[in-house]
XYZ file of C-alpha atoms in Angstrom:
776
model
C -26.864 12.619 -30.419
C -23.376 13.057 -31.837
C -21.478 10.065 -33.102
C -19.793 8.084 -30.350
C -17.194 6.727 -32.713
C -14.191 8.357 -34.313
C -12.962 6.491 -37.370
C -9.351 5.401 -37.509
C -7.915 6.739 -40.743
C -5.287 4.045 -40.779
C -7.856 1.281 -41.114
C -7.906 -1.922 -39.059
C -6.076 -1.321 -35.778
C -5.631 -4.868 -34.530
C -6.452 -4.834 -30.842
C -7.755 -1.247 -31.004
C -6.682 1.989 -29.407
C -8.922 3.369 -26.687
C -7.506 6.838 -27.246
C -9.369 7.030 -30.559
C -12.753 6.812 -28.867
C -14.870 9.957 -28.499
C -17.115 9.496 -25.472
C -19.081 12.720 -25.443
C -22.854 12.316 -25.279
C -24.946 15.436 -25.879
C -26.907 16.549 -22.813
C -24.750 14.717 -20.240
C -22.303 17.241 -18.752
C -18.913 15.732 -18.085
C -19.991 12.245 -19.122
C -20.013 11.090 -15.471
C -22.893 9.354 -13.734
C -25.639 6.841 -14.353
C -27.339 8.880 -17.083
C -24.050 9.296 -18.948
C -23.307 5.573 -18.750
C -26.736 4.700 -20.126
C -26.314 7.325 -22.810
C -23.047 5.756 -23.914
C -24.687 2.315 -23.950
C -27.498 3.673 -26.136
C -24.963 5.174 -28.545
C -23.069 1.895 -28.745
C -26.338 0.043 -29.362
C -27.227 2.390 -32.202
C -23.788 1.936 -33.767
C -23.969 -1.865 -33.493
C -27.494 -2.059 -34.924
C -26.166 -0.360 -38.003
C -23.643 -3.174 -38.458
C -26.060 -6.131 -38.187
C -29.523 -5.871 -39.694
C -32.203 -7.725 -37.723
C -32.771 -11.280 -38.992
C -34.061 -14.625 -37.735
C -31.567 -17.130 -36.363
C -28.952 -14.522 -35.478
C -28.666 -12.308 -32.387
C -25.973 -9.922 -31.224
C -25.712 -9.926 -27.434
C -23.838 -7.503 -25.217
C -22.278 -8.721 -22.002
C -20.070 -6.991 -19.453
C -20.461 -3.244 -18.989
C -22.427 -2.780 -22.200
C -24.771 -5.610 -21.212
C -25.437 -3.842 -17.902
C -25.589 -0.414 -19.600
C -22.713 0.729 -17.369
C -20.255 1.871 -20.011
C -17.315 3.918 -18.778
C -15.944 6.648 -21.078
C -13.308 4.296 -22.482
C -14.976 0.908 -22.048
C -14.201 -2.021 -24.264
C -17.005 -3.997 -25.913
C -17.899 -7.573 -24.921
C -20.096 -9.117 -27.608
C -21.495 -12.553 -28.430
C -22.775 -13.301 -31.915
C -25.396 -15.989 -31.290
C -26.725 -18.056 -34.188
C -28.968 -21.026 -34.806
C -26.670 -22.789 -37.271
C -27.332 -20.403 -40.132
C -24.814 -20.538 -42.997
C -22.194 -17.848 -43.511
C -21.676 -16.980 -39.842
C -17.943 -16.367 -40.302
C -18.575 -13.738 -42.960
C -21.388 -12.295 -40.873
C -19.143 -12.027 -37.833
C -16.408 -10.348 -39.866
C -18.897 -7.766 -41.093
C -19.496 -6.827 -37.436
C -16.047 -7.170 -35.866
C -13.977 -5.346 -38.482
C -15.906 -2.064 -38.415
C -15.602 -2.094 -34.630
C -11.849 -2.569 -34.845
C -11.582 0.046 -37.588
C -13.359 2.481 -35.275
C -10.510 2.038 -32.791
C -12.553 0.163 -30.184
C -11.293 -2.603 -27.949
C -13.335 -5.742 -28.510
C -13.799 -9.093 -26.757
C -15.933 -11.294 -29.001
C -17.189 -14.809 -29.617
C -19.449 -16.608 -32.123
C -21.529 -19.464 -30.700
C -24.764 -21.379 -30.874
C -26.960 -21.591 -27.792
C -25.702 -25.106 -27.064
C -22.069 -24.051 -27.480
C -22.493 -21.058 -25.210
C -24.123 -23.148 -22.495
C -21.445 -25.829 -22.805
C -18.666 -23.271 -22.334
C -20.552 -21.776 -19.380
C -20.706 -25.180 -17.702
C -16.927 -25.525 -17.892
C -15.940 -21.891 -17.264
C -17.570 -20.110 -14.340
C -16.378 -16.737 -15.664
C -18.369 -17.298 -18.853
C -21.367 -18.334 -16.762
C -21.140 -15.070 -14.814
C -20.813 -13.092 -18.033
C -24.020 -14.569 -19.437
C -25.917 -13.271 -16.409
C -25.379 -9.780 -17.842
C -26.273 -10.737 -21.417
C -28.632 -8.360 -23.223
C -29.958 -8.411 -26.765
C -28.713 -5.529 -28.905
C -30.133 -6.554 -32.271
C -31.442 -9.717 -33.881
C -33.605 -12.716 -32.991
C -35.313 -12.048 -29.644
C -36.434 -15.644 -29.109
C -32.920 -16.953 -29.731
C -31.450 -14.495 -27.240
C -34.150 -15.260 -24.665
C -33.426 -18.976 -24.936
C -29.773 -18.452 -24.000
C -30.375 -15.809 -21.332
C -33.152 -17.768 -19.604
C -31.347 -21.107 -19.739
C -28.040 -19.623 -18.533
C -29.809 -17.981 -15.576
C -31.603 -21.222 -14.673
C -28.366 -23.173 -14.908
C -26.581 -20.686 -12.668
C -29.303 -20.893 -10.015
C -29.012 -24.688 -9.977
C -25.211 -24.880 -9.925
C -24.034 -21.692 -8.228
C -23.527 -23.206 -4.787
C -21.312 -25.897 -6.292
C -19.270 -23.401 -8.342
C -18.757 -20.776 -5.663
C -15.858 -22.474 -3.753
C -13.745 -22.509 -6.918
C -14.823 -18.987 -7.752
C -13.859 -17.873 -4.270
C -10.406 -19.426 -4.675
C -9.863 -17.506 -7.919
C -11.181 -14.348 -6.289
C -8.842 -14.634 -3.308
C -5.903 -15.079 -5.687
C -6.947 -11.848 -7.393
C -7.164 -10.107 -4.015
C -3.711 -11.349 -3.150
C -2.384 -9.889 -6.392
C -4.192 -6.535 -6.289
C -4.646 -5.913 -2.551
C -7.563 -4.303 -0.723
C -8.991 -1.179 -2.332
C -10.139 0.173 1.042
C -6.582 0.471 2.333
C -4.444 1.090 -0.744
C -3.121 4.514 -1.657
C -3.137 3.595 -5.369
C -5.720 0.859 -5.758
C -7.296 -0.726 -8.827
C -10.967 0.288 -8.890
C -11.899 -2.886 -10.715
C -9.635 -5.720 -9.643
C -8.725 -4.934 -6.005
C -10.782 -6.412 -3.182
C -13.898 -4.316 -2.743
C -13.761 -3.084 -6.332
C -16.129 -3.297 -9.271
C -15.381 -6.926 -10.093
C -16.480 -7.908 -6.604
C -19.807 -6.155 -7.187
C -20.232 -8.506 -10.137
C -19.788 -11.443 -7.772
C -22.417 -9.998 -5.455
C -24.772 -9.671 -8.394
C -24.158 -13.312 -9.323
C -24.740 -14.542 -5.765
C -27.969 -12.560 -5.598
C -29.052 -13.996 -8.960
C -28.552 -17.491 -7.543
C -31.004 -16.706 -4.736
C -28.432 -17.501 -2.035
C -28.776 -14.180 -0.209
C -29.806 -10.609 -0.899
C -26.228 -9.386 -1.422
C -27.124 -6.165 -3.266
C -28.452 -4.218 -0.311
C -29.108 -0.458 -0.749
C -25.740 0.460 0.791
C -23.960 -1.813 -1.711
C -25.881 -0.344 -4.640
C -24.971 3.179 -3.554
C -21.296 2.232 -3.117
C -21.341 0.599 -6.555
C -22.688 3.731 -8.232
C -20.031 5.906 -6.578
C -17.259 3.544 -7.684
C -18.614 3.662 -11.230
C -18.674 7.463 -11.058
C -15.057 7.437 -9.875
C -14.009 5.228 -12.775
C -15.881 7.507 -15.195
C -13.998 10.515 -13.837
C -10.675 8.643 -13.932
C -11.164 7.757 -17.610
C -12.096 11.332 -18.411
C -9.141 12.695 -16.441
C -6.559 10.406 -18.054
C -8.126 10.228 -21.514
C -7.912 6.477 -21.862
C -9.063 3.203 -20.317
C -7.427 2.855 -16.892
C -8.660 1.456 -13.581
C -5.825 2.203 -11.174
C -6.331 5.431 -9.249
C -2.745 6.672 -8.948
C -1.762 9.556 -6.696
C -1.118 12.117 -9.428
C -4.645 11.704 -10.821
C -6.571 11.888 -7.520
C -6.924 15.657 -7.407
C -8.205 15.918 -10.973
C -10.664 13.066 -10.462
C -11.893 14.646 -7.231
C -12.513 17.945 -8.970
C -14.457 16.226 -11.760
C -16.606 14.563 -9.104
C -17.128 17.844 -7.283
C -15.482 16.620 -4.087
C -14.243 19.305 -1.747
C -12.901 18.910 1.766
C -12.448 22.044 3.848
C -10.470 22.440 7.023
C -12.713 22.529 10.124
C -14.277 25.980 10.396
C -12.971 27.157 7.015
C -15.198 28.788 4.434
C -14.962 28.521 0.662
C -13.223 31.868 0.531
C -10.720 30.899 3.189
C -9.447 27.608 1.798
C -5.787 26.920 2.379
C -3.458 27.065 -0.668
C -2.987 23.286 -0.484
C -6.716 22.515 -0.486
C -6.550 20.684 -3.828
C -4.563 17.947 -2.104
C -7.347 17.695 0.437
C -9.805 17.119 -2.445
C -7.783 14.059 -3.418
C -7.819 12.893 0.190
C -11.600 13.230 0.302
C -11.826 11.080 -2.839
C -9.570 8.414 -1.377
C -11.622 8.295 1.803
C -14.843 7.948 -0.173
C -13.416 5.144 -2.300
C -12.176 3.422 0.858
C -15.621 3.571 2.462
C -17.316 2.198 -0.642
C -14.755 -0.583 -1.009
C -15.306 -1.528 2.624
C -19.037 -1.793 2.012
C -18.520 -4.054 -1.002
C -15.922 -6.232 0.741
C -18.073 -6.785 3.818
C -21.098 -7.653 1.713
C -19.082 -10.179 -0.287
C -17.697 -11.765 2.893
C -21.260 -12.164 4.182
C -22.413 -13.574 0.862
C -19.612 -16.134 0.653
C -20.353 -17.287 4.212
C -24.036 -17.674 3.358
C -23.069 -19.760 0.333
C -20.765 -21.916 2.459
C -23.547 -22.630 4.931
C -25.958 -23.492 2.163
C -23.457 -25.715 0.382
C -22.070 -27.807 3.202
C -24.235 -27.122 6.246
C -22.876 -27.322 9.780
C -22.828 -29.946 12.479
C -26.329 -30.236 13.883
C -27.609 -30.841 17.367
C -30.223 -33.377 18.352
C -33.079 -31.049 17.384
C -31.683 -30.559 13.882
C -30.515 -27.010 14.561
C -26.897 -25.869 14.183
C -24.802 -26.807 17.215
C -23.588 -24.072 19.579
C -20.040 -24.347 20.913
C -18.660 -22.061 23.638
C -15.356 -20.440 22.619
C -14.916 -17.691 25.244
C -16.788 -16.016 28.048
C -20.197 -14.868 26.671
C -19.162 -15.981 23.143
C -20.274 -19.118 21.282
C -19.790 -20.451 17.769
C -23.055 -20.898 15.885
C -23.181 -22.110 12.305
C -19.598 -21.054 11.602
C -19.935 -17.575 13.124
C -19.473 -16.080 16.560
C -22.575 -14.939 18.422
C -23.313 -13.865 21.959
C -24.334 -16.409 24.557
C -27.985 -16.138 25.559
C -27.012 -15.195 29.099
C -24.980 -12.235 27.806
C -27.961 -10.908 25.869
C -30.401 -11.296 28.749
C -28.218 -9.677 31.389
C -27.066 -6.064 31.638
C -24.338 -5.851 28.986
C -20.738 -5.647 30.128
C -18.929 -2.582 28.624
C -16.004 -4.833 27.671
C -18.269 -7.241 25.766
C -17.514 -5.854 22.299
C -13.757 -6.027 22.903
C -14.019 -9.575 24.226
C -16.060 -10.581 21.180
C -13.436 -9.019 18.889
C -10.629 -10.817 20.729
C -12.467 -14.133 20.404
C -12.955 -13.549 16.674
C -9.277 -12.700 16.165
C -7.956 -15.690 18.108
C -10.367 -18.269 16.641
C -10.264 -16.763 13.110
C -14.068 -17.009 13.020
C -16.215 -14.098 11.799
C -18.669 -12.282 14.026
C -22.278 -12.658 12.895
C -23.759 -9.531 11.402
C -26.717 -9.547 13.810
C -24.294 -9.778 16.728
C -22.303 -6.788 15.488
C -25.500 -4.788 15.093
C -26.608 -5.735 18.621
C -23.249 -4.758 20.116
C -23.327 -1.431 18.290
C -26.829 -0.706 19.577
C -26.755 -2.056 23.134
C -23.180 -2.459 24.423
C -22.627 0.430 26.880
C -19.621 2.740 26.464
C -16.426 1.883 28.255
C -15.826 3.819 31.465
C -12.669 5.833 32.123
C -10.397 4.182 33.054
C -11.196 0.904 31.339
C -11.856 -2.175 33.459
C -9.163 -4.831 33.594
C -11.196 -7.163 31.363
C -11.285 -4.586 28.580
C -7.522 -3.957 28.696
C -6.854 -7.695 28.628
C -9.213 -8.148 25.671
C -7.505 -5.335 23.742
C -4.101 -6.941 24.323
C -5.465 -10.316 23.169
C -6.974 -8.712 20.089
C -3.797 -6.835 19.118
C -1.639 -9.905 19.708
C -3.807 -12.321 17.752
C -1.597 -12.254 14.656
C -3.316 -12.922 11.311
C -6.772 -12.809 12.904
C -6.375 -9.186 14.025
C -6.980 -7.387 10.734
C -10.293 -9.060 9.731
C -11.657 -8.880 13.294
C -10.710 -5.205 13.644
C -12.160 -4.380 10.236
C -15.468 -6.059 11.085
C -15.735 -4.094 14.326
C -14.823 -0.888 12.514
C -17.563 -1.567 9.982
C -20.196 -1.387 12.710
C -18.731 1.559 14.624
C -17.393 -0.455 17.555
C -13.825 0.825 17.158
C -14.980 4.420 17.498
C -16.403 3.445 20.866
C -13.035 2.076 21.982
C -10.897 4.822 20.439
C -12.716 8.055 19.530
C -9.488 9.182 17.809
C -10.060 6.510 15.152
C -12.604 8.672 13.310
C -9.828 11.051 12.290
C -7.476 8.236 11.296
C -9.901 6.175 9.228
C -8.893 5.968 5.547
C -6.431 8.846 6.000
C -3.992 8.878 3.044
C -0.249 8.931 3.674
C 1.541 11.141 1.174
C 4.729 9.130 1.093
C 5.741 6.779 -1.732
C 7.032 4.069 0.615
C 3.604 3.602 2.248
C 1.190 1.161 0.648
C -1.708 1.492 3.129
C -3.956 4.211 4.473
C -3.107 5.279 8.018
C -5.725 3.236 9.861
C -4.755 0.005 8.120
C -1.067 0.786 8.616
C -1.548 1.076 12.385
C -3.470 -2.192 12.638
C -0.986 -3.917 10.334
C 1.883 -2.669 12.509
C 0.257 -4.221 15.572
C -0.097 -7.476 13.639
C 3.572 -7.385 12.649
C 4.571 -6.482 16.220
C 2.946 -9.669 17.507
C 5.718 -11.580 15.712
C 8.232 -9.997 18.121
C 6.163 -10.272 21.301
C 8.454 -12.891 22.851
C 11.535 -10.720 22.379
C 10.458 -8.006 24.842
C 9.630 -7.814 28.528
C 6.313 -6.016 27.972
C 4.626 -7.342 24.844
C 1.379 -5.591 25.810
C 3.061 -2.187 25.627
C 4.745 -3.124 22.348
C 1.353 -3.954 20.815
C -0.302 -0.782 22.091
C 2.675 1.323 21.001
C 2.464 -0.246 17.541
C -1.216 0.674 17.285
C -0.570 4.275 18.382
C 2.882 5.058 16.984
C 1.617 7.201 14.068
C -1.465 8.609 15.805
C -0.125 12.148 15.331
C -0.311 11.963 11.541
C -2.877 14.301 10.060
C -2.253 16.887 12.792
C -0.094 19.991 12.229
C 3.570 19.468 13.093
C 5.951 16.534 13.429
C 3.747 13.487 14.017
C 6.345 11.953 16.352
C 5.966 14.994 18.605
C 2.313 15.971 18.296
C 1.273 12.343 18.635
C 2.772 11.986 22.119
C -0.002 13.712 24.115
C -2.673 11.984 22.005
C -1.159 8.552 22.640
C -0.685 9.289 26.333
C -4.327 10.342 26.592
C -5.384 7.024 25.038
C -3.111 5.076 27.378
C -4.504 6.967 30.383
C -8.086 6.333 29.303
C -7.318 2.640 28.863
C -6.170 2.592 32.478
C -2.401 2.191 32.290
C -0.420 3.434 35.307
C 1.598 6.641 34.916
C 5.011 4.987 34.197
C 3.480 2.906 31.402
C 1.669 5.931 29.995
C 5.028 7.703 29.889
C 6.580 4.735 28.094
C 3.832 4.765 25.440
C 4.563 8.444 24.871
C 8.270 7.686 24.581
C 7.619 4.957 21.998
C 5.620 7.398 19.880
C 8.252 10.118 20.206
C 11.200 7.815 19.450
C 9.722 5.314 16.999
C 11.872 6.748 14.150
C 15.022 7.219 16.229
C 16.753 3.898 15.534
C 16.339 3.824 11.725
C 17.145 7.520 11.385
C 20.350 7.259 13.411
C 21.388 3.918 11.932
C 21.165 5.199 8.358
C 22.293 8.812 8.847
C 24.931 8.770 11.569
C 28.347 7.246 12.160
C 27.766 4.252 14.441
C 31.451 4.155 15.331
C 31.272 7.647 16.851
C 30.825 7.559 20.659
C 28.639 10.673 20.523
C 26.126 8.793 18.325
C 25.849 5.895 20.758
C 25.747 8.112 23.829
C 22.946 10.280 22.439
C 20.770 7.269 21.590
C 21.440 5.626 24.948
C 20.458 8.833 26.751
C 17.232 9.149 24.743
C 16.202 5.499 25.202
C 17.146 5.228 28.857
C 17.110 1.446 29.468
C 17.459 -1.859 27.646
C 13.784 -2.782 28.050
C 12.713 0.302 26.109
C 15.481 -0.353 23.574
C 14.117 -3.846 22.901
C 10.573 -2.542 22.439
C 11.774 0.191 20.066
C 13.768 -2.335 18.050
C 10.709 -4.570 17.693
C 8.516 -1.577 16.836
C 10.923 -0.426 14.123
C 10.797 -3.790 12.384
C 7.023 -4.047 12.696
C 6.545 -0.508 11.378
C 8.757 -1.200 8.363
C 6.996 -4.472 7.538
C 3.618 -2.717 7.698
C 4.811 0.191 5.567
C 5.909 -1.658 2.437
C 8.908 -3.338 0.797
C 10.644 -0.015 0.112
C 10.810 0.784 3.826
C 13.250 -1.979 4.777
C 16.173 -3.912 3.418
C 18.791 -6.316 4.678
C 21.411 -3.592 4.972
C 19.048 -1.332 6.905
C 18.218 -4.182 9.233
C 21.908 -4.833 9.827
C 22.595 -1.175 10.548
C 19.725 -0.969 13.044
C 20.832 -4.213 14.704
C 24.405 -2.913 14.951
C 23.178 0.302 16.550
C 21.028 -1.633 19.036
C 23.980 -3.836 19.993
C 26.227 -0.851 20.615
C 23.590 1.054 22.582
C 22.832 -2.037 24.664
C 26.511 -2.321 25.566
C 26.539 1.302 26.646
C 23.377 0.883 28.735
C 24.522 -2.375 30.336
C 28.100 -1.389 31.156
C 28.132 2.392 31.027
C 31.120 2.121 28.678
C 30.878 3.251 25.082
C 32.037 0.523 22.664
C 35.291 1.028 20.819
C 34.980 1.874 17.130
C 35.709 -1.071 14.842
C 39.286 -1.425 13.649
C 39.944 -1.123 9.901
C 40.367 -4.253 7.831
C 43.905 -5.515 8.582
C 44.325 -6.501 4.940
C 44.240 -2.820 4.016
C 47.258 -2.091 6.193
C 49.639 -4.549 4.529
C 50.985 -5.107 1.042
C 51.769 -2.751 -1.826
C 49.372 0.080 -2.654
C 46.750 0.365 -3.915
C 44.758 -2.359 -2.114
C 41.198 -3.177 -3.270
C 38.966 -5.710 -1.477
C 35.459 -6.673 -2.641
C 33.539 -8.870 -0.197
C 29.748 -9.124 -0.410
C 28.294 -5.647 0.053
C 31.630 -4.139 1.172
C 34.206 -2.310 -0.907
C 37.502 -1.465 0.813
C 40.303 0.581 -0.724
C 43.730 1.632 0.560
C 45.891 4.126 -1.300
C 48.632 6.650 -0.749
C 47.600 9.306 1.733
C 46.045 12.007 -0.456
C 42.889 14.033 -0.650
C 40.005 13.082 -2.913
C 40.103 9.334 -2.348
C 36.458 9.166 -1.187
C 35.278 11.078 -4.258
C 37.265 8.840 -6.577
C 35.937 5.617 -5.007
C 32.354 6.923 -4.939
C 32.524 7.930 -8.593
C 33.944 4.604 -9.664
C 31.188 2.763 -7.800
C 28.559 4.983 -9.471
C 30.107 4.166 -12.829
C 29.392 0.491 -12.092
C 25.804 1.195 -10.952
C 26.494 0.717 -7.264
C 24.896 2.912 -4.596
C 26.963 3.765 -1.542
C 25.020 3.240 1.691
C 27.785 4.223 4.055
C 31.398 5.275 3.698
C 34.228 5.678 6.191
C 37.485 7.440 5.414
C 40.532 7.373 7.629
C 44.320 7.576 7.574
C 46.416 4.880 9.277
C 50.208 4.625 9.105
C 50.416 6.917 6.093
C 47.698 5.073 4.185
C 44.366 6.537 3.148
C 41.536 4.059 3.738
C 37.988 4.132 2.407
C 35.497 1.424 3.392
C 32.023 1.443 1.811
C 28.847 -0.556 2.051
C 27.134 -0.745 -1.329
C 24.100 -2.137 -3.105
C 23.182 -2.336 -6.828
C 21.247 0.701 -7.994
C 19.175 -1.654 -10.128
C 19.514 -5.147 -11.537
C 22.250 -7.588 -10.600
C 25.577 -6.706 -8.961
C 28.290 -5.700 -11.449
C 31.106 -7.961 -12.593
C 33.762 -7.704 -9.847
C 36.701 -8.073 -12.257
C 36.267 -4.796 -14.196
C 35.116 -3.051 -11.009
C 38.320 -4.033 -9.202
C 40.411 -3.014 -12.206
C 38.729 0.401 -12.472
C 39.148 1.025 -8.747
C 42.864 0.235 -8.907
C 43.402 2.498 -11.916
C 41.274 5.315 -10.503
C 42.937 5.485 -7.078
C 46.293 5.303 -8.821
C 45.360 8.508 -10.660
C 44.461 7.181 -14.126
C 43.050 10.253 -15.918
C 40.958 8.214 -18.390
C 38.961 6.639 -15.546
C 38.416 10.045 -13.949
C 37.065 11.429 -17.199
C 34.623 8.545 -17.505
C 33.526 9.152 -13.924
C 32.813 12.830 -14.492
C 31.025 12.338 -17.792
C 28.817 9.502 -16.581
C 27.959 10.918 -13.130
C 27.327 14.511 -14.220
C 24.807 13.233 -16.753
C 22.586 11.828 -13.992
C 21.224 14.734 -11.991
C 18.029 14.702 -9.928
C 15.120 17.128 -10.022
C 12.303 18.172 -7.717
C 12.363 20.708 -4.889
C 15.408 22.800 -4.123
C 18.114 20.993 -2.107
C 18.934 22.047 1.468
C 21.972 21.883 3.722
C 21.525 21.482 7.495
C 24.424 21.745 9.975
C 24.682 19.714 13.207
C 27.425 21.053 15.485
C 27.342 18.529 18.359
C 26.517 15.277 16.595
C 30.055 13.905 16.454
C 33.164 13.612 18.598
C 35.724 15.223 16.309
C 33.704 16.569 13.406
C 30.809 18.762 12.386
C 27.935 17.132 10.520
C 26.765 18.528 7.181
C 23.421 17.035 6.161
C 22.330 17.336 2.538
C 18.661 16.892 1.650
C 18.178 16.605 -2.092
C 16.706 14.576 -4.944
C 18.264 11.177 -5.478
C 20.550 10.801 -8.479
C 23.285 8.492 -9.667
C 26.725 9.856 -8.836
C 25.434 12.318 -6.229
C 27.950 11.203 -3.583
C 30.768 11.562 -6.112
C 29.802 15.102 -7.054
C 29.338 16.241 -3.447
C 32.564 14.571 -2.300
C 34.441 16.320 -5.119
C 32.920 19.669 -4.123
C 33.855 19.151 -0.473
C 37.390 18.165 -1.421
C 37.853 21.180 -3.697
C 36.526 23.449 -0.920
C 39.147 22.111 1.476
C 36.921 19.919 3.651
C 38.121 16.534 4.871
C 35.319 13.928 5.002
C 35.766 11.380 7.773
C 32.526 9.479 7.132
C 29.399 9.636 5.012
C 25.964 8.092 5.514
C 23.515 7.854 2.625
C 19.790 7.513 3.364
C 17.347 7.200 0.445
C 13.708 8.087 1.126
C 11.698 7.444 -2.030
C 12.912 9.936 -4.635
C 14.918 11.950 -2.088
C 18.082 11.418 -0.075
C 19.354 12.635 3.271
C 23.145 12.379 3.046
C 25.258 13.093 6.125
C 28.947 14.061 5.834
C 31.253 14.139 8.864
C 33.718 16.967 8.255
C 36.857 16.923 10.364
C 37.240 20.115 12.380
C 34.775 22.505 13.955
C 34.140 24.786 10.960
C 33.084 27.553 13.359
C 33.314 30.488 10.969
C 29.956 31.443 9.413
C 31.533 32.693 6.202
C 33.471 29.473 5.758
C 30.369 27.366 6.311
C 28.424 29.509 3.862
C 31.128 29.016 1.219
C 31.147 25.270 1.790
C 27.359 25.078 1.711
C 27.284 26.947 -1.598
C 29.832 24.551 -3.103
C 27.747 21.521 -2.082
C 24.490 22.955 -3.427
C 26.199 23.871 -6.709
C 27.366 20.258 -7.083
C 23.852 18.903 -6.583
């Protein structure tokens, strides 16, 4: 066996550097898998035995991954130097710790007697859990056995009392790190369903509370360990978060391959490596689900053992009816005896799920297994009871996600919606999304329940929320290809034809409001008329507005902001006026303060910047550049000329950090619009230094999107000063910009410029397009 350790030539490295560790064990290809982990543990053991000769009264114990012989390629070492009060323990400990540090290894260490270790374990449940993994590496066997045996006995006697506090700490960790099963970039160790939760299952099993480490959990645990091994090997250092850019490499190390249906190895699509990463993410999600469900069951078993439940006269747990055919028994929901004895109702599983979601009580595992085995399939169309139960389930608020996840665990959801198999754990390759597709859809329904009282048909809002992205994963625009899929689901559920059509419309138009609000001029009558025609009526408008907000909340913090919410609300108000009265609302009048007083005029109010200057070209570019100089992003801009004055009104937000000091910003704006050359030079130098990268930019023309202008849409990488550069290019090419709308989507932007005039000549448009692309 080759040496596992590479010496650090610089000597003692303080807290160590994992990049100095060589984790190659002869005879274990790739260093991934159970044999490789045990091989690394054996190599560590051999290294440590060379540091501490065997002697009575002293024992070196490994805990953590080394104690379990589950060492990842870049694991740290958790060691306890146990002694029986022998003299010189400080010097002895130094003779062990310093060579480890000098080897560049990360080390967590302690020096204790048996009594001290047990005392700390009594006060710190994390230490108590760590001692359950303790293993003698070298030294006094009897001393080590005394600690290991006593710590295990103590844990068995006190575990039930400690578990509520441990659960509280665990739930705080889950809140911080999220759920591994649904995250696109989850932490394999700390997230819910990750490796740390397997440690809790091991501790609960060691306490004899329940057999938490069932075969499925053990298999999931091994696969998660393999994934972490591959992640360490891919990155070359200790890391537990599986980020998007590493998924493909990790998948290849694990030998994961996912072909398109019917494709052979020789006929894989050019983008198949992305599909490998998707296969990895789906596998991790399934394993995390298994771990999470097992831990939920184990915690409930501990709760019952610790506190018991209210008992009936015969000493058995009381049964309390909570819904038709559903009773509470010992803190869980089970089927009523009459429901089990009779011919099962096809809607029974949905009614059980709805009861679980509304009462926030879990469904017993045996009940889920019975429903999966014996509940008959739903007929087509669904009976009324099933539709009502689905609406209750989707509208249950916070109880929806855990109830849905439990039913999905046992295959019940596939019985309701066969399409769910394709959606389960499907990654979304978009930086604004935090969840896999299946969790995003359920989360959207949960968020939509917050707006149920704002719409005439809350049931259709909830169903539309569940189905709005059902086209993702299919070839083409998901808003288009998802329509027939959603309509098929709605038909199977038993909705009448008009409601089926409305569900299809919600899927087709669920991006309409945010896209128009952020990319189009809301003061243009053509914008309002086109949205009103697409929506058709105020009832649909209300449902779409609620769906937009629910979708954004379920997507992630980057998908929504106050300004975006205001723009969408403004669009909805204008469209509602058009639908109610048939009259398009008048465009807003410019700020009266800009039309009076000596020029230039500069107003800064909240997120608005308004400037009036002498009527000349280039004002928009000058204002945009000055705002970029002060780290402000322009969200929207309107340019007009009134009574010989050029007006520019912008909505802005800080690019990062706090808003800039308004005093120098106002001064720079006044000087710039007055033609101060020094300000212009600063603008050009600062903005031109901040260019974006990525894929090649594109220009798209829209000829009928405005009343008196043609729309030039630029799709490019985001960069500071981009609006300034493009506005300068348009001005130099002879184009007059009436309005601009800036929409940032992750690292990209979709910027729309309203150019006055028709620009009908192809050659002229080509010249203008070339000027814009050159400026980007």
